[in-house]
Amino acid sequence: MENVFQKRLERHHDELRWLYMELYQNDDMFAELCSQMYEYYTQRAQQLKTMDKAREEEPGWYKKNDILGMMMYIDNYAGNLKGVEEKLDYLEECQVNYIHLMPFLDTPKGRSDGGYAVSDFRNVQPALGTMEDLESLTQACHKKGMNVCMDFVMNHTSEDHEWAVRARRGEGEYMSRYFFFSDHSIPAEYEKTVPQVFPTTAPGNFTWLQEAGHFVMTTFYPYQWDLNYRNPRVFNEMVYNFLFLANKGIDVMRIDAVPYIWKELGTSCRNLPQVHTIVRMMRMICEIVCPGVLLLGEVVMEPEKVVPYFGTVEKPECHMLYNVTTMASTWHTVATRDIRLLKLQMDIVGGLPKEYVFLNYLRCHDDIGWGLDYQWLMQFGIGEVSHKKYLNDFLTGTIPESFGRGELYNSDPSSGDARLCGTTASLCGIEKAAYEKNEPALEQAVQLDLMLHAYMLTQSGIPVIYSGDEIGQENDYTYHKDPDRWGDSRYLHRGKFRWDLEEKRAEKGTVQEKLFHGIGKLEQIRKENPVFNTDADVWTFDTLDDSVLGIIRRCKEQKLAALFNFSEYQKVVQLEQEGETYTDLISGKKITGREVNIAAYGVYWLLKD
Ligand code: GLC
């Protein structure tokens, strides 16, 4: 056995074996896992092994201020994988060096959940290309110093996956890879404690299979069958799929819907301790076979549930997690113009160990779920149901003076709950103002959009732009007429990339020009100034105005005071300390004295002189 692999295995063997045995008590399957890990290690390309080694030597490589991400649908952006490879130059112009390719593995048309129902983990959707195209793209990216992220959808497979097809036929071996029940008694017990992910688009957690005479567990859509990780065959095979994909040159694996992977009757089937055992095992397996690969956990939950997925400093789980509460709180702040909740959220994140790397974003392919701290909001008499209604009303433009142009997602009249869809530009008012040809409103909407990007870029971690946001792409309403999509309003913000608008970024005074260059300038400043490093100290301060958020970042010699005005009014606010002078990194303006005048939706990045 090769020395490097052996050494890495030795480092983790006892813990890995301990955890595996705790879950599965199966020596043979553990032995098989180890020998397969070696197989995948030997198959791993030499360039990837070289990269692994470099990253092992510099484990903090992804923790600086020089990574900027963008997430995109391959077909929307460039038709197919080859198209993306041809269009890498544009991404470089966007200063992007991390691309998240939305799901591209084989999936049945019309029953794909945007690609999150995988029918073959080892094949690319024919319309998007082949595995060779993927390898060619990752190689081209690596040459340009770009990282590639993909989704590893591990909670479920499509009902068209070979295992599911065979399970449906009644093959016991395959039925045991899912959750099959011959009558509704046990599913009914589960339903008492398991919440719903898609209460209106896919109600319930089980689906009746007529021809199999069984119920199968389907937490998401009925065509997404939950995998049974109590079966070691499922764990092992999914790990092999993971390593197969990692060997195609993937740098970041987004482990989709990870809190859901372990089910236990009488529980919510979310975040159970066994989930952490599995993620910890995956981390060790990565460190043994492909240590250059990062795990990005998709945990769309409240902060207390998210943070444990980092594991501990000695026994880490995910390398990175989505900063979902900050994202949702940001849109709450846009709708309320009251920064107090966001300030609290910034303080919570700022108080976490700096080893934790968050992925920061304004919008992604999914809806905005209003997971806010309602207990805290209650002190102001703000109740959960009425507040969600307000946020949705504001951001869908139902309130007459509001500028948002979103749409509801999974609106559940019985609970009064609903989530929200829409692109950043449409939620910021660009769509409305452009449609109404209202120049001053358009100006203000662009300013809000820029301010939000500046806010995202101020946070520690990895900022990820949603493709199209850099040119202010608006909602795409064509999904309303598409029979495969009309029921899922997330397609509102999953439109084709508008290359026709992209061209306008060269035209002075266009929305595209203002956003592209405005955001580009912010990104440039961010990577040039060490004060944006992940290891900076970050805290908030009181600006004496509840519409203006004040954040301090301090790293070594540099100190930055950032101000964000979330209101449509010009404000005079106070800086944290007296007697300091600053230069605004964005405008170059000098600021002396403690009081600062900040424009409507204005932003300052004040570097202490
Ligand atoms: C994740 C994806 C979402 C998908 C779900 C089910 O939450 O982000 O788009 O619907 O997983 O796989």
Short mmCIF file of C-alpha atoms in Angstrom, two decimals, residues 230-605:
data_model
loop_
_atom_site.label_atom_id
_atom_site.label_comp_id
_atom_site.label_asym_id
_atom_site.label_seq_id
_atom_site.Cartn_x
_atom_site.Cartn_y
_atom_site.Cartn_z
CA ARG A 230 -29.05 2.10 8.76
CA ASN A 231 -28.03 -0.20 5.99
CA PRO A 232 -24.21 -0.21 5.72
CA ARG A 233 -24.51 -1.10 2.03
CA VAL A 234 -26.15 2.30 1.48
CA PHE A 235 -23.42 4.15 3.36
CA ASN A 236 -20.60 2.30 1.61
CA GLU A 237 -22.03 2.65 -1.88
CA MET A 238 -22.77 6.34 -1.39
CA VAL A 239 -19.20 6.87 -0.18
CA TYR A 240 -17.95 5.15 -3.33
CA ASN A 241 -20.12 7.45 -5.43
CA PHE A 242 -18.73 10.41 -3.51
CA LEU A 243 -15.13 9.34 -4.15
CA PHE A 244 -15.85 8.62 -7.79
CA LEU A 245 -17.11 12.18 -8.22
CA ALA A 246 -14.31 13.69 -6.13
CA ASN A 247 -11.87 12.01 -8.49
CA LYS A 248 -13.37 13.94 -11.40
CA GLY A 249 -11.63 16.98 -9.93
CA ILE A 250 -14.33 18.37 -7.66
CA ASP A 251 -12.96 20.67 -4.94
CA VAL A 252 -16.05 21.28 -2.85
CA MET A 253 -18.81 18.77 -2.20
CA ARG A 254 -22.06 20.34 -1.12
CA ILE A 255 -23.72 17.67 0.95
CA ASP A 256 -27.34 18.28 0.22
CA ALA A 257 -30.06 18.15 2.88
CA VAL A 258 -27.61 16.56 5.30
CA PRO A 259 -29.66 17.00 8.53
CA TYR A 260 -32.27 14.59 7.15
CA ILE A 261 -30.14 11.53 6.49
CA TRP A 262 -30.97 9.56 9.65
CA LYS A 263 -34.53 8.62 10.57
CA GLU A 264 -35.83 7.47 13.93
CA LEU A 265 -39.46 6.87 14.84
CA GLY A 266 -40.76 9.31 17.43
CA THR A 267 -38.33 12.08 16.44
CA SER A 268 -38.38 14.95 13.97
CA CYS A 269 -35.92 12.95 11.83
CA ARG A 270 -33.69 16.01 11.66
CA ASN A 271 -30.17 16.49 13.05
CA LEU A 272 -30.08 13.17 14.89
CA PRO A 273 -26.73 12.24 16.49
CA GLN A 274 -26.14 9.55 13.86
CA VAL A 275 -26.09 12.27 11.18
CA HIS A 276 -23.03 13.73 12.88
CA THR A 277 -21.41 10.30 13.07
CA ILE A 278 -21.88 9.92 9.32
CA VAL A 279 -20.60 13.40 8.48
CA ARG A 280 -17.59 12.89 10.73
CA MET A 281 -16.85 9.61 8.95
CA MET A 282 -17.12 11.36 5.59
CA ARG A 283 -14.69 14.01 6.74
CA MET A 284 -12.17 11.38 7.76
CA ILE A 285 -12.67 9.47 4.50
CA CYS A 286 -11.96 12.69 2.59
CA GLU A 287 -8.87 13.36 4.64
CA ILE A 288 -7.64 9.87 3.86
CA VAL A 289 -8.46 9.64 0.15
CA CYS A 290 -8.76 13.20 -1.14
CA PRO A 291 -7.75 15.77 1.49
CA GLY A 292 -7.98 18.60 -1.04
CA VAL A 293 -11.76 18.24 -1.11
CA LEU A 294 -13.91 20.39 1.17
CA LEU A 295 -17.28 19.45 2.63
CA LEU A 296 -19.93 22.14 2.45
CA GLY A 297 -22.94 21.21 4.54
CA GLU A 298 -26.38 22.33 3.45
CA VAL A 299 -28.03 22.87 6.81
CA VAL A 300 -30.93 25.23 6.39
CA MET A 301 -31.82 25.51 10.06
CA GLU A 302 -31.56 27.85 13.01
CA PRO A 303 -28.00 28.70 14.21
CA GLU A 304 -28.02 26.25 17.16
CA LYS A 305 -28.65 23.43 14.68
CA VAL A 306 -26.19 24.64 12.05
CA VAL A 307 -23.05 25.19 14.11
CA PRO A 308 -22.70 21.57 15.38
CA TYR A 309 -22.06 20.53 11.78
CA PHE A 310 -18.64 22.13 12.03
CA GLY A 311 -17.87 19.47 14.63
CA THR A 312 -15.17 20.33 17.13
CA VAL A 313 -11.69 21.63 16.48
CA GLU A 314 -10.27 18.15 17.22
CA LYS A 315 -12.99 16.24 15.40
CA PRO A 316 -14.19 18.49 12.58
CA GLU A 317 -17.16 17.59 10.39
CA CYS A 318 -17.95 20.09 7.59
CA HIS A 319 -15.36 22.60 6.40
CA MET A 320 -18.03 25.12 5.50
CA LEU A 321 -21.69 25.81 6.16
CA TYR A 322 -24.25 28.18 4.71
CA ASN A 323 -24.88 31.33 6.71
CA VAL A 324 -28.60 30.91 6.21
CA THR A 325 -29.92 32.87 9.20
CA THR A 326 -27.88 35.91 8.24
CA MET A 327 -29.29 35.67 4.71
CA ALA A 328 -32.89 35.51 5.92
CA SER A 329 -32.28 38.26 8.51
CA THR A 330 -30.86 40.47 5.75
CA TRP A 331 -34.13 40.33 3.80
CA HIS A 332 -36.07 40.87 7.01
CA THR A 333 -33.99 44.02 7.44
CA VAL A 334 -34.71 45.18 3.89
CA ALA A 335 -38.43 44.83 4.54
CA THR A 336 -38.45 46.40 8.03
CA ARG A 337 -35.56 48.93 7.74
CA ASP A 338 -34.75 47.90 11.31
CA ILE A 339 -31.26 46.49 11.76
CA ARG A 340 -31.58 45.28 15.34
CA LEU A 341 -32.17 41.62 14.52
CA LEU A 342 -29.37 41.62 11.95
CA LYS A 343 -27.04 43.23 14.49
CA LEU A 344 -27.83 40.46 16.95
CA GLN A 345 -27.21 37.87 14.27
CA MET A 346 -23.86 39.47 13.34
CA ASP A 347 -22.84 39.35 17.00
CA ILE A 348 -23.75 35.67 17.25
CA VAL A 349 -21.69 34.81 14.17
CA GLY A 350 -18.87 37.14 15.27
CA GLY A 351 -18.67 35.28 18.58
CA LEU A 352 -18.05 31.89 16.98
CA PRO A 353 -14.57 30.37 16.66
CA LYS A 354 -12.71 31.73 13.65
CA GLU A 355 -12.03 28.20 12.41
CA TYR A 356 -15.63 28.12 11.26
CA VAL A 357 -16.01 29.20 7.67
CA PHE A 358 -19.41 30.35 6.49
CA LEU A 359 -20.62 30.62 2.97
CA ASN A 360 -22.33 33.97 2.70
CA TYR A 361 -24.98 34.75 0.13
CA LEU A 362 -27.91 36.98 -0.66
CA ARG A 363 -29.81 34.64 -2.92
CA CYS A 364 -29.45 31.06 -4.07
CA HIS A 365 -31.52 28.63 -6.15
CA ASP A 366 -33.87 27.99 -3.23
CA ASP A 367 -36.58 30.07 -1.58
CA ILE A 368 -36.00 32.34 1.41
CA GLY A 369 -37.44 30.60 4.47
CA TRP A 370 -38.24 32.97 7.33
CA GLY A 371 -36.24 31.17 9.99
CA LEU A 372 -35.77 34.19 12.28
CA ASP A 373 -35.39 34.51 16.01
CA TYR A 374 -39.08 35.03 16.82
CA GLN A 375 -38.54 34.68 20.54
CA TRP A 376 -36.33 37.75 20.39
CA LEU A 377 -38.72 39.61 18.06
CA MET A 378 -41.58 38.91 20.47
CA GLN A 379 -40.17 41.50 22.91
CA PHE A 380 -41.35 44.10 20.39
CA GLY A 381 -44.70 42.34 20.06
CA ILE A 382 -43.71 40.92 16.67
CA GLY A 383 -45.38 37.52 16.30
CA GLU A 384 -44.21 34.81 13.94
CA VAL A 385 -47.27 34.36 11.70
CA SER A 386 -48.09 38.05 11.31
CA HIS A 387 -44.47 38.95 10.76
CA LYS A 388 -43.97 36.35 8.04
CA LYS A 389 -47.07 37.74 6.41
CA TYR A 390 -45.65 41.26 6.57
CA LEU A 391 -42.29 40.19 5.09
CA ASN A 392 -43.99 38.28 2.29
CA ASP A 393 -46.41 41.13 1.62
CA PHE A 394 -43.58 43.61 1.46
CA LEU A 395 -41.31 41.55 -0.74
CA THR A 396 -44.06 40.45 -3.12
CA GLY A 397 -45.17 44.05 -3.53
CA THR A 398 -48.61 43.45 -2.02
CA ILE A 399 -48.21 46.47 0.24
CA PRO A 400 -48.79 49.49 -2.05
CA GLU A 401 -45.56 51.36 -1.26
CA SER A 402 -43.28 48.33 -1.35
CA PHE A 403 -40.85 47.74 -4.19
CA GLY A 404 -40.28 43.96 -3.96
CA ARG A 405 -41.44 41.75 -6.80
CA GLY A 406 -41.17 38.27 -5.26
CA GLU A 407 -43.62 35.37 -5.31
CA LEU A 408 -44.71 33.11 -2.47
CA TYR A 409 -43.36 29.61 -2.10
CA ASN A 410 -45.20 26.76 -0.40
CA SER A 411 -47.81 29.03 1.04
CA ASP A 412 -49.72 26.94 3.57
CA PRO A 413 -53.05 28.53 4.41
CA SER A 414 -53.60 26.18 7.36
CA SER A 415 -50.51 27.40 9.24
CA GLY A 416 -50.29 30.85 7.63
CA ASP A 417 -46.75 29.96 6.68
CA ALA A 418 -45.13 30.85 3.37
CA ARG A 419 -41.63 31.27 2.02
CA LEU A 420 -40.42 33.61 -0.72
CA CYS A 421 -38.82 33.51 -4.16
CA GLY A 422 -37.33 36.14 -6.46
CA THR A 423 -33.97 37.43 -7.68
CA THR A 424 -31.97 39.99 -5.75
CA ALA A 425 -32.67 42.66 -8.35
CA SER A 426 -36.41 42.04 -8.34
CA LEU A 427 -36.55 41.99 -4.55
CA CYS A 428 -34.56 45.23 -4.40
CA GLY A 429 -37.02 47.07 -6.62
CA ILE A 430 -35.06 47.11 -9.87
CA GLU A 431 -37.79 45.24 -11.71
CA LYS A 432 -40.56 47.54 -10.54
CA ALA A 433 -38.66 50.78 -11.15
CA ALA A 434 -37.44 49.69 -14.58
CA TYR A 435 -40.94 48.63 -15.57
CA GLU A 436 -42.39 51.93 -14.39
CA LYS A 437 -39.49 53.84 -15.97
CA ASN A 438 -39.03 55.61 -12.67
CA GLU A 439 -35.42 56.83 -12.79
CA PRO A 440 -35.00 58.01 -9.18
CA ALA A 441 -36.54 54.75 -7.91
CA LEU A 442 -34.26 52.77 -10.19
CA GLU A 443 -31.25 54.64 -8.89
CA GLN A 444 -32.28 53.83 -5.33
CA ALA A 445 -32.96 50.17 -6.12
CA VAL A 446 -29.51 49.78 -7.65
CA GLN A 447 -28.02 51.45 -4.59
CA LEU A 448 -29.84 48.98 -2.31
CA ASP A 449 -28.61 46.07 -4.41
CA LEU A 450 -25.02 47.34 -4.17
CA MET A 451 -25.31 47.98 -0.45
CA LEU A 452 -26.53 44.40 0.10
CA HIS A 453 -23.61 43.02 -1.87
CA ALA A 454 -21.23 45.16 0.17
CA TYR A 455 -22.84 43.81 3.31
CA MET A 456 -22.42 40.22 2.09
CA LEU A 457 -18.77 40.90 1.25
CA THR A 458 -18.16 42.40 4.70
CA GLN A 459 -18.93 39.11 6.42
CA SER A 460 -16.13 36.64 7.14
CA GLY A 461 -16.08 33.53 5.01
CA ILE A 462 -16.72 32.81 1.37
CA PRO A 463 -19.13 35.10 -0.49
CA VAL A 464 -21.11 33.42 -3.23
CA ILE A 465 -22.93 35.40 -5.89
CA TYR A 466 -25.97 33.93 -7.57
CA SER A 467 -25.24 33.98 -11.30
CA GLY A 468 -27.08 36.86 -12.93
CA ASP A 469 -27.06 39.01 -9.80
CA GLU A 470 -23.87 40.71 -10.98
CA ILE A 471 -25.89 42.20 -13.85
CA GLY A 472 -29.12 42.68 -11.93
CA GLN A 473 -31.05 39.91 -13.59
CA GLU A 474 -34.78 40.09 -12.88
CA ASN A 475 -37.34 37.37 -12.26
CA ASP A 476 -38.13 34.97 -15.05
CA TYR A 477 -41.87 34.38 -15.37
CA THR A 478 -41.70 31.83 -18.19
CA TYR A 479 -41.91 28.94 -15.71
CA HIS A 480 -45.61 29.78 -15.25
CA LYS A 481 -46.25 28.30 -18.67
CA ASP A 482 -43.91 25.32 -18.41
CA PRO A 483 -45.82 22.12 -17.53
CA ASP A 484 -42.77 20.66 -15.71
CA ARG A 485 -42.15 23.75 -13.62
CA TRP A 486 -45.21 25.85 -13.02
CA GLY A 487 -45.92 24.28 -9.63
CA ASP A 488 -42.55 25.26 -8.16
CA SER A 489 -42.06 29.01 -7.82
CA ARG A 490 -38.32 28.58 -7.17
CA TYR A 491 -38.06 28.61 -10.98
CA LEU A 492 -38.87 32.31 -10.76
CA HIS A 493 -35.22 32.92 -9.91
CA ARG A 494 -33.79 30.14 -12.05
CA GLY A 495 -34.00 31.86 -15.41
CA LYS A 496 -31.59 31.67 -18.33
CA PHE A 497 -28.53 33.87 -18.01
CA ARG A 498 -29.20 37.02 -19.98
CA TRP A 499 -26.18 37.37 -22.24
CA ASP A 500 -28.01 40.21 -23.99
CA LEU A 501 -27.96 42.18 -20.74
CA GLU A 502 -24.42 41.13 -19.95
CA GLU A 503 -23.32 43.10 -23.02
CA LYS A 504 -24.83 46.23 -21.54
CA ARG A 505 -22.32 46.27 -18.71
CA ALA A 506 -20.04 48.11 -21.14
CA GLU A 507 -22.64 50.86 -21.65
CA LYS A 508 -22.23 53.75 -19.24
CA GLY A 509 -25.21 54.43 -17.01
CA THR A 510 -27.04 51.12 -17.48
CA VAL A 511 -28.17 49.08 -14.49
CA GLN A 512 -25.79 46.35 -15.66
CA GLU A 513 -22.83 48.70 -15.80
CA LYS A 514 -23.53 50.15 -12.36
CA LEU A 515 -23.94 46.77 -10.71
CA PHE A 516 -21.20 44.88 -12.51
CA HIS A 517 -18.58 47.53 -11.88
CA GLY A 518 -19.93 48.45 -8.47
CA ILE A 519 -19.84 44.89 -7.20
CA GLY A 520 -16.55 44.27 -8.99
CA LYS A 521 -14.95 47.20 -7.20
CA LEU A 522 -16.13 45.90 -3.83
CA GLU A 523 -14.70 42.46 -4.57
CA GLN A 524 -11.41 43.98 -5.59
CA ILE A 525 -11.18 45.96 -2.34
CA ARG A 526 -12.11 42.87 -0.36
CA LYS A 527 -9.29 40.74 -1.68
CA GLU A 528 -6.70 43.52 -1.44
CA ASN A 529 -7.26 44.26 2.23
CA PRO A 530 -6.30 41.72 4.90
CA VAL A 531 -8.93 43.23 7.17
CA PHE A 532 -11.40 41.01 5.28
CA ASN A 533 -9.55 37.82 6.32
CA THR A 534 -11.54 35.16 8.11
CA ASP A 535 -9.34 35.53 11.17
CA ALA A 536 -10.34 39.18 11.73
CA ASP A 537 -12.18 40.13 14.91
CA VAL A 538 -15.69 41.22 14.05
CA TRP A 539 -18.19 43.06 16.18
CA THR A 540 -21.05 45.50 15.79
CA PHE A 541 -21.53 48.92 17.32
CA ASP A 542 -24.46 51.20 17.96
CA THR A 543 -24.74 53.90 15.30
CA LEU A 544 -27.58 55.55 17.27
CA ASP A 545 -29.93 54.83 14.38
CA ASP A 546 -31.86 51.57 14.10
CA SER A 547 -31.74 51.70 10.30
CA VAL A 548 -27.98 51.86 10.07
CA LEU A 549 -25.86 48.83 10.86
CA GLY A 550 -22.30 49.40 12.07
CA ILE A 551 -19.70 46.66 11.90
CA ILE A 552 -16.06 46.72 12.91
CA ARG A 553 -13.50 44.34 11.47
CA ARG A 554 -10.01 44.29 12.91
CA CYS A 555 -7.14 42.24 11.66
CA LYS A 556 -3.55 42.85 12.66
CA GLU A 557 -2.84 46.48 11.75
CA GLN A 558 -6.06 47.21 9.91
CA LYS A 559 -9.36 48.38 11.32
CA LEU A 560 -12.46 48.81 9.24
CA ALA A 561 -15.71 50.48 10.26
CA ALA A 562 -18.48 49.47 7.88
CA LEU A 563 -21.82 51.27 7.77
CA PHE A 564 -24.96 50.10 6.00
CA ASN A 565 -28.06 52.23 5.72
CA PHE A 566 -31.05 49.93 5.28
CA SER A 567 -33.49 52.82 4.93
CA GLU A 568 -34.60 55.04 2.07
CA TYR A 569 -33.65 58.14 4.09
CA GLN A 570 -30.38 59.92 4.39
CA LYS A 571 -29.10 59.62 7.96
CA VAL A 572 -26.56 61.14 10.29
CA VAL A 573 -25.03 58.44 12.46
CA GLN A 574 -22.26 58.03 14.95
CA LEU A 575 -19.06 56.02 14.64
CA GLU A 576 -17.85 53.75 17.39
CA GLN A 577 -15.02 55.94 18.59
CA GLU A 578 -14.08 59.56 18.78
CA GLY A 579 -10.85 61.03 17.42
CA GLU A 580 -10.19 58.59 14.60
CA THR A 581 -9.84 59.44 10.95
CA TYR A 582 -10.82 57.17 8.15
CA THR A 583 -10.69 56.76 4.40
CA ASP A 584 -13.68 55.25 2.67
CA LEU A 585 -12.28 52.42 0.57
CA ILE A 586 -15.18 52.70 -1.86
CA SER A 587 -15.27 56.44 -2.62
CA GLY A 588 -11.82 57.44 -1.41
CA LYS A 589 -13.43 60.12 0.77
CA LYS A 590 -11.77 61.14 4.06
CA ILE A 591 -13.91 61.04 7.18
CA THR A 592 -12.94 62.91 10.32
CA GLY A 593 -15.02 63.41 13.41
CA ARG A 594 -17.49 61.05 14.92
CA GLU A 595 -20.60 61.96 12.95
CA VAL A 596 -21.14 60.62 9.47
CA ASN A 597 -23.70 61.52 6.87
CA ILE A 598 -24.88 58.43 5.04
CA ALA A 599 -27.08 58.43 1.94
CA ALA A 600 -30.27 56.42 1.53
CA TYR A 601 -29.20 52.75 1.19
CA GLY A 602 -25.65 54.03 1.48
CA VAL A 603 -22.59 52.07 2.47
CA TYR A 604 -19.16 52.96 3.81
CA TRP A 605 -16.10 50.83 4.20
#
